[in-house]
Short mmCIF file of C-alpha atoms in Angstrom, two decimals:
data_model
loop_
_atom_site.label_atom_id
_atom_site.label_comp_id
_atom_site.label_asym_id
_atom_site.label_seq_id
_atom_site.Cartn_x
_atom_site.Cartn_y
_atom_site.Cartn_z
CA UNK A 8 5.85 -4.29 -16.99
CA UNK A 9 3.88 -1.23 -18.04
CA UNK A 10 1.96 1.42 -16.11
CA UNK A 11 -1.20 -0.52 -16.91
CA UNK A 12 0.25 -3.74 -15.48
CA UNK A 13 1.17 -2.02 -12.23
CA UNK A 14 -2.26 -0.41 -11.98
CA UNK A 15 -3.92 -3.79 -12.44
CA UNK A 16 -1.80 -4.99 -9.54
CA UNK A 17 -2.90 -2.02 -7.42
CA UNK A 18 -6.54 -2.83 -8.18
CA UNK A 19 -6.00 -6.48 -7.26
CA UNK A 20 -4.44 -5.43 -3.96
CA UNK A 21 -7.34 -3.06 -3.27
CA UNK A 22 -9.80 -5.92 -3.86
CA UNK A 23 -8.19 -7.74 -0.92
CA UNK A 24 -9.77 -5.09 1.30
CA UNK A 25 -13.33 -6.12 0.36
CA UNK A 26 -15.25 -6.70 3.58
CA UNK A 27 -12.35 -5.21 5.55
CA UNK A 28 -12.18 -1.55 4.46
CA UNK A 29 -15.72 -0.19 4.94
CA UNK A 30 -16.66 2.54 5.72
CA UNK A 31 -13.39 3.49 4.03
CA UNK A 32 -12.36 2.92 0.42
CA UNK A 33 -10.63 -0.15 -0.97
CA UNK A 34 -7.16 1.04 -1.92
CA UNK A 35 -4.06 -0.74 -3.15
CA UNK A 36 -0.61 0.75 -3.74
CA UNK A 37 2.42 -0.51 -5.65
CA UNK A 38 5.81 1.18 -5.35
CA UNK A 39 8.19 0.59 -8.27
CA UNK A 40 11.87 1.48 -8.46
CA UNK A 41 14.30 0.44 -11.17
CA UNK A 42 11.66 -1.55 -13.03
CA UNK A 43 10.88 -3.77 -10.04
CA UNK A 44 8.25 -3.73 -7.29
CA UNK A 45 9.87 -2.53 -4.07
CA UNK A 46 6.77 -2.25 -1.88
CA UNK A 47 3.05 -3.02 -1.83
CA UNK A 48 0.12 -2.50 0.47
CA UNK A 49 -3.65 -2.41 0.74
CA UNK A 50 -5.99 -0.70 3.17
CA UNK A 51 -8.07 -2.29 5.90
CA UNK A 52 -10.06 -0.26 8.40
CA UNK A 53 -8.62 -2.08 11.40
CA UNK A 54 -5.09 -1.83 9.99
CA UNK A 55 -5.48 1.98 10.07
CA UNK A 56 -2.40 2.67 7.90
CA UNK A 57 -3.25 3.57 4.32
CA UNK A 58 -2.07 1.49 1.37
CA UNK A 59 0.55 4.04 0.26
CA UNK A 60 2.14 4.19 3.72
CA UNK A 61 2.33 0.40 3.87
CA UNK A 62 4.04 0.31 0.48
CA UNK A 63 6.50 3.01 1.58
CA UNK A 64 7.28 1.13 4.79
CA UNK A 65 7.98 -2.06 2.86
CA UNK A 66 10.18 -0.28 0.32
CA UNK A 67 12.25 1.67 2.84
CA UNK A 68 15.17 3.50 1.21
CA UNK A 69 14.08 2.25 -2.21
CA UNK A 70 11.21 4.76 -2.05
CA UNK A 71 13.55 7.56 -3.13
CA UNK A 72 13.15 8.19 -6.86
CA UNK A 73 10.34 5.64 -7.16
CA UNK A 74 6.92 5.67 -8.82
CA UNK A 75 3.78 4.84 -6.84
CA UNK A 76 0.68 3.35 -8.46
CA UNK A 77 -2.61 3.60 -6.59
CA UNK A 78 -6.23 3.13 -7.59
CA UNK A 79 -7.39 6.17 -5.58
CA UNK A 80 -5.92 9.63 -5.15
CA UNK A 81 -3.67 9.84 -2.06
CA UNK A 82 -5.46 11.68 0.73
CA UNK A 83 -4.57 15.24 1.65
CA UNK A 84 -6.23 15.62 5.06
CA UNK A 85 -5.69 14.35 8.58
CA UNK A 86 -8.31 11.83 9.62
CA UNK A 87 -7.45 8.66 11.51
CA UNK A 88 -3.95 9.05 10.00
CA UNK A 89 -1.81 11.92 8.67
CA UNK A 90 -2.12 12.75 4.95
CA UNK A 91 -0.76 10.09 2.56
CA UNK A 92 0.28 12.81 0.10
CA UNK A 93 2.56 14.28 2.76
CA UNK A 94 4.12 10.87 3.46
CA UNK A 95 4.76 10.36 -0.26
CA UNK A 96 6.39 13.78 -0.58
CA UNK A 97 8.66 13.15 2.40
CA UNK A 98 9.69 9.72 1.09
CA UNK A 99 11.36 11.16 -2.01
CA UNK A 100 9.23 9.51 -4.67
CA UNK A 101 9.22 11.31 -8.02
CA UNK A 102 5.99 10.15 -9.70
CA UNK A 103 2.47 9.05 -8.78
CA UNK A 104 0.06 7.27 -11.11
CA UNK A 105 -3.49 7.19 -9.78
CA UNK A 106 -6.65 5.80 -11.37
CA UNK A 107 -9.11 8.41 -10.12
CA UNK A 108 -9.65 11.41 -7.92
CA UNK A 109 -11.02 10.68 -4.46
CA UNK A 110 -14.81 11.39 -4.46
CA UNK A 111 -14.61 12.28 -0.77
CA UNK A 112 -15.24 16.07 -0.64
CA UNK A 113 -12.51 16.33 2.00
CA UNK A 114 -9.95 15.28 -0.64
CA UNK A 115 -11.29 15.49 -4.23
CA UNK A 116 -8.20 16.70 -6.06
CA UNK A 117 -6.41 18.25 -3.09
CA UNK A 118 -4.03 15.29 -2.79
CA UNK A 119 -3.02 15.60 -6.43
CA UNK A 120 -2.53 19.35 -6.08
CA UNK A 121 -0.39 18.81 -2.96
CA UNK A 122 1.83 16.31 -4.79
CA UNK A 123 2.22 18.47 -7.87
CA UNK A 124 2.96 21.48 -5.70
CA UNK A 125 5.90 19.54 -4.27
CA UNK A 126 7.27 18.87 -7.75
CA UNK A 127 6.03 15.29 -8.05
CA UNK A 128 4.71 14.23 -11.47
CA UNK A 129 1.12 12.97 -11.23
CA UNK A 130 -0.84 11.07 -13.88
CA UNK A 131 -4.55 10.52 -13.18
CA UNK A 132 -7.12 8.44 -15.07
CA UNK A 133 -5.42 5.12 -15.87
CA UNK A 134 -8.04 2.30 -15.63
CA UNK A 135 -10.45 4.84 -14.16
CA UNK A 136 -13.62 2.89 -15.06
CA UNK A 137 -12.43 -0.21 -13.20
CA UNK A 138 -11.39 1.91 -10.23
CA UNK A 139 -14.78 3.62 -10.07
CA UNK A 140 -16.63 0.29 -10.16
CA UNK A 141 -14.44 -1.04 -7.37
CA UNK A 142 -15.30 1.86 -5.06
CA UNK A 143 -18.81 2.67 -6.31
CA UNK A 144 -20.25 2.14 -2.82
CA UNK A 145 -17.67 4.41 -1.19
CA UNK A 146 -18.35 7.13 -3.76
CA UNK A 147 -22.11 7.04 -3.18
CA UNK A 148 -21.69 7.00 0.58
CA UNK A 149 -19.34 9.99 0.56
CA UNK A 150 -21.09 12.16 -2.03
CA UNK A 151 -24.76 11.41 -1.25
CA UNK A 152 -24.63 10.46 2.45
CA UNK A 153 -26.51 7.23 1.82
CA UNK A 154 -25.61 3.57 1.31
CA UNK A 155 -25.10 2.10 -2.15
CA UNK A 156 -28.03 -0.24 -2.81
CA UNK A 157 -27.79 -3.56 -4.66
CA UNK A 158 -30.93 -5.51 -5.54
CA UNK A 159 -30.35 -9.22 -6.13
CA UNK A 160 -32.82 -11.30 -8.14
CA UNK A 161 -32.92 -15.02 -8.87
CA UNK A 162 -35.48 -15.81 -11.57
CA UNK A 163 -36.57 -18.06 -14.37
CA UNK A 164 -36.26 -17.07 -18.03
CA UNK A 165 -39.83 -15.74 -17.87
CA UNK A 166 -39.11 -13.58 -14.83
CA UNK A 167 -40.62 -15.69 -12.03
CA UNK A 168 -39.00 -16.01 -8.60
CA UNK A 169 -41.17 -18.94 -7.44
CA UNK A 170 -43.69 -21.47 -8.73
CA UNK A 171 -47.42 -20.89 -8.24
CA UNK A 172 -47.22 -23.09 -5.12
CA UNK A 173 -44.51 -20.81 -3.72
CA UNK A 174 -41.53 -23.11 -4.30
CA UNK A 175 -38.33 -21.15 -4.93
CA UNK A 176 -35.49 -23.47 -3.86
CA UNK A 177 -33.63 -23.67 -6.01
CA UNK A 178 -34.41 -21.76 -9.18
CA UNK A 179 -30.79 -20.88 -9.87
CA UNK A 180 -27.66 -23.03 -9.85
CA UNK A 181 -25.16 -23.72 -7.11
CA UNK A 182 -22.63 -21.59 -9.01
CA UNK A 183 -25.00 -18.63 -8.98
CA UNK A 184 -25.68 -19.05 -5.28
CA UNK A 185 -21.93 -19.01 -4.56
CA UNK A 186 -21.63 -15.66 -6.33
CA UNK A 187 -24.56 -14.33 -4.30
CA UNK A 188 -22.57 -15.13 -1.15
CA UNK A 189 -19.62 -13.13 -2.51
CA UNK A 190 -21.93 -10.19 -3.18
CA UNK A 191 -23.24 -10.45 0.37
CA UNK A 192 -19.67 -10.47 1.61
CA UNK A 193 -18.99 -7.18 -0.15
CA UNK A 194 -21.94 -5.45 1.50
CA UNK A 195 -22.35 -4.15 5.05
CA UNK A 196 -26.04 -5.05 5.36
CA UNK A 197 -28.65 -7.38 3.90
CA UNK A 198 -32.26 -6.16 3.72
CA UNK A 199 -35.42 -8.21 3.30
CA UNK A 200 -39.08 -8.12 4.23
CA UNK A 201 -40.88 -10.03 6.96
CA UNK A 202 -42.87 -11.96 4.35
CA UNK A 203 -39.69 -13.52 2.95
CA UNK A 204 -38.46 -14.38 6.45
CA UNK A 205 -41.74 -16.00 7.48
CA UNK A 206 -42.06 -18.06 4.28
CA UNK A 207 -38.43 -19.13 3.77
CA UNK A 208 -37.13 -18.98 7.36
CA UNK A 209 -33.59 -18.06 6.18
CA UNK A 210 -30.52 -17.27 8.26
CA UNK A 211 -29.39 -14.50 5.85
CA UNK A 212 -25.74 -14.90 6.81
CA UNK A 213 -22.50 -14.34 4.88
CA UNK A 214 -21.44 -17.89 4.01
CA UNK A 215 -18.64 -16.90 1.63
CA UNK A 216 -15.98 -17.99 4.12
CA UNK A 217 -14.09 -14.75 3.45
CA UNK A 218 -12.88 -12.47 6.28
CA UNK A 219 -14.93 -9.40 7.14
CA UNK A 220 -14.37 -6.61 9.64
CA UNK A 221 -17.84 -6.57 11.12
CA UNK A 222 -20.73 -9.03 10.98
CA UNK A 223 -23.24 -8.69 8.16
CA UNK A 224 -26.11 -6.60 9.53
CA UNK A 225 -29.38 -8.40 8.75
CA UNK A 226 -32.22 -5.89 8.34
CA UNK A 227 -35.89 -6.87 8.22
CA UNK A 228 -38.77 -4.56 7.34
CA UNK A 229 -41.66 -5.79 9.50
CA UNK A 230 -44.25 -3.04 9.52
CA UNK A 231 -46.96 -5.11 11.23
CA UNK A 232 -44.66 -6.81 13.76
CA UNK A 233 -45.13 -10.42 12.64
CA UNK A 234 -41.66 -11.77 13.43
CA UNK A 235 -41.04 -14.11 16.37
CA UNK A 236 -38.02 -15.46 18.26
CA UNK A 237 -38.34 -18.99 16.85
CA UNK A 238 -37.06 -17.98 13.41
CA UNK A 239 -33.57 -19.10 12.29
CA UNK A 240 -32.68 -15.48 11.60
CA UNK A 241 -32.40 -14.96 15.36
CA UNK A 242 -29.98 -17.81 16.00
CA UNK A 243 -27.23 -15.17 15.86
CA UNK A 244 -26.99 -11.45 16.62
CA UNK A 245 -26.66 -8.45 14.28
CA UNK A 246 -30.35 -8.22 13.36
CA UNK A 247 -32.11 -4.88 12.99
CA UNK A 248 -35.90 -4.77 12.63
CA UNK A 249 -37.88 -1.75 11.44
CA UNK A 250 -41.53 -1.83 12.47
CA UNK A 251 -44.60 0.29 13.11
CA UNK A 252 -45.74 -2.09 15.85
CA UNK A 253 -44.65 -0.58 19.16
CA UNK A 254 -45.45 -3.81 21.04
CA UNK A 255 -43.03 -5.99 19.03
CA UNK A 256 -40.44 -7.69 21.27
CA UNK A 257 -37.57 -9.87 20.04
CA UNK A 258 -34.84 -11.25 22.29
CA UNK A 259 -31.93 -11.09 19.81
CA UNK A 260 -32.76 -8.12 17.63
CA UNK A 261 -32.60 -4.37 17.84
CA UNK A 262 -36.01 -2.90 17.09
CA UNK A 263 -36.52 0.51 15.55
CA UNK A 264 -40.07 1.84 15.60
CA UNK A 265 -40.79 4.18 12.73
CA UNK A 266 -38.71 4.91 9.62
CA UNK A 267 -41.30 3.12 7.52
CA UNK A 268 -40.27 4.94 4.34
CA UNK A 269 -37.46 3.25 2.45
CA UNK A 270 -35.45 6.45 2.02
CA UNK A 271 -35.68 7.05 5.76
CA UNK A 272 -34.43 3.52 6.44
CA UNK A 273 -31.48 4.06 4.08
CA UNK A 274 -30.66 7.30 5.88
CA UNK A 275 -30.81 5.53 9.23
CA UNK A 276 -28.36 2.90 7.97
CA UNK A 277 -25.98 5.58 6.68
CA UNK A 278 -25.77 7.04 10.19
CA UNK A 279 -24.62 3.58 11.33
CA UNK A 280 -21.76 3.74 8.79
CA UNK A 281 -23.44 1.21 6.52
CA UNK A 282 -21.75 1.98 3.20
CA UNK A 283 -23.63 -0.58 1.12
CA UNK A 284 -26.54 -2.99 1.37
CA UNK A 285 -27.98 -5.83 -0.65
CA UNK A 286 -31.70 -6.50 -0.92
CA UNK A 287 -33.14 -9.99 -1.34
CA UNK A 288 -36.90 -9.77 -1.07
CA UNK A 289 -40.32 -10.39 -2.58
CA UNK A 290 -41.77 -8.71 -5.67
CA UNK A 291 -43.64 -5.86 -4.00
CA UNK A 292 -40.72 -4.75 -1.86
CA UNK A 293 -38.32 -5.11 -4.81
CA UNK A 294 -40.41 -2.74 -6.93
CA UNK A 295 -40.91 -0.33 -4.03
CA UNK A 296 -37.16 -0.21 -3.39
CA UNK A 297 -36.39 0.30 -7.07
CA UNK A 298 -38.86 3.15 -7.50
CA UNK A 299 -37.95 4.81 -4.18
CA UNK A 300 -34.46 5.62 -5.43
CA UNK A 301 -32.47 3.57 -2.90
CA UNK A 302 -31.27 0.99 -5.45
CA UNK A 303 -28.21 1.76 -7.58
CA UNK A 304 -27.44 -1.62 -9.13
CA UNK A 305 -29.30 -4.84 -9.84
CA UNK A 306 -27.78 -8.29 -10.23
CA UNK A 307 -30.16 -10.85 -11.73
CA UNK A 308 -29.40 -14.54 -12.04
CA UNK A 309 -31.57 -15.97 -14.82
CA UNK A 310 -32.09 -19.73 -14.93
CA UNK A 311 -32.93 -21.61 -18.17
CA UNK A 312 -36.41 -22.52 -16.94
CA UNK A 313 -39.95 -21.36 -17.66
CA UNK A 314 -42.71 -21.57 -15.05
CA UNK A 315 -45.49 -19.68 -16.83
CA UNK A 316 -48.58 -18.43 -15.04
CA UNK A 317 -49.23 -15.04 -13.49
CA UNK A 318 -47.92 -15.70 -9.99
CA UNK A 319 -44.76 -14.51 -8.26
CA UNK A 320 -43.05 -12.23 -10.79
CA UNK A 321 -39.70 -10.65 -9.96
CA UNK A 322 -41.39 -7.26 -9.56
CA UNK A 323 -44.87 -6.69 -8.18
CA UNK A 324 -46.98 -3.87 -6.76
CA UNK A 325 -49.17 -1.88 -9.17
CA UNK A 326 -46.36 -1.23 -11.62
CA UNK A 327 -45.92 1.67 -14.03
CA UNK A 328 -49.02 3.08 -15.69
CA UNK A 329 -47.21 4.25 -18.83
CA UNK A 330 -43.91 3.59 -20.56
CA UNK A 331 -42.80 7.05 -19.54
CA UNK A 332 -43.05 5.90 -15.92
CA UNK A 333 -40.75 2.92 -16.44
CA UNK A 334 -37.52 2.73 -14.46
CA UNK A 335 -34.68 3.25 -16.93
CA UNK A 336 -31.57 1.07 -16.74
CA UNK A 337 -28.10 1.31 -18.26
CA UNK A 338 -24.61 -0.16 -18.10
CA UNK A 339 -25.57 -3.73 -19.00
CA UNK A 340 -23.14 -6.61 -18.42
CA UNK A 341 -24.02 -10.26 -19.09
CA UNK A 342 -21.95 -13.21 -17.93
CA UNK A 343 -22.62 -16.98 -17.99
CA UNK A 344 -22.56 -18.64 -14.56
CA UNK A 345 -22.87 -22.39 -14.88
CA UNK A 346 -26.20 -22.97 -16.66
CA UNK A 347 -27.46 -19.49 -15.68
CA UNK A 348 -26.90 -15.96 -16.92
CA UNK A 349 -25.80 -13.23 -14.52
CA UNK A 350 -27.04 -9.82 -15.66
CA UNK A 351 -25.65 -6.73 -13.92
CA UNK A 352 -27.30 -3.41 -14.65
CA UNK A 353 -27.33 0.06 -13.12
CA UNK A 354 -30.36 2.19 -12.39
CA UNK A 355 -30.24 5.27 -14.61
CA UNK A 356 -30.00 8.52 -12.67
CA UNK A 357 -30.10 12.08 -13.94
CA UNK A 358 -27.17 13.68 -12.12
#
């Protein structure tokens, strides 16, 4: 096996932490000695121990003289655990291959410098693009102090999310809806508007069947205070409602009065250690979220259907006045999902 093969394995291990690592990073580690894997590990928040330490523990004496592959730079500071770089140095390994530097300002190259200072060979950058995509939410959360925002859209070929009578179930295929559940599983919160809740009466739960560390936080923006306890959303806990109506009372929801601006809401969620959120909402809120700067990535499921008409487009509100005002996108990826197309695209930002 090659360095690339081992790094692919580290990335696959890290993926096992999806839903279990936040607000930390998803990290996998593979320890190789004599051309064979001697230890492996991946990080979960509740497990506390970092991936590298788990791999070292599994390898035992075979750590001496070994190479460690990890998708994220070993940490150099004491947080909930001692520094991983220190543990690697003390174990007697001779080489570290890492996909990327840790974007966390508390680390950001210090772990690599610590390892090299101890005489350990370090290679950085193998499969870096894949590693960055895996931990894109963690990077945004650590560098910008806000959650990574994903906007999900299910639409017809002509960009409609419902018929003129309001029917929207189901525009996209069962295969597409299964992927939506996996995306929900990878996020800490799901945001929608009160209009969507009142019309569709959804539960907004994570039905992926995959393990997660904490329940999906369902967030509803209900400026006028129109929600009521009879909605299916309130059949379970973990609901947060933002409103301007001080008289709103709901038995199974936490109510926050104020924070009506979307950036303020995102900031409030960041303080709750919400690393990422997904938005599923109507056209006006979708456009407002996109233009407010809280959305980083969009995932659109496009069904091979045409509804026509002027009603219920994917994006509403007044829209851009000129082409110069358009929201620019980049990083396209298109993938067939059953009869549908899944289009993933990033919102262009001038960093």
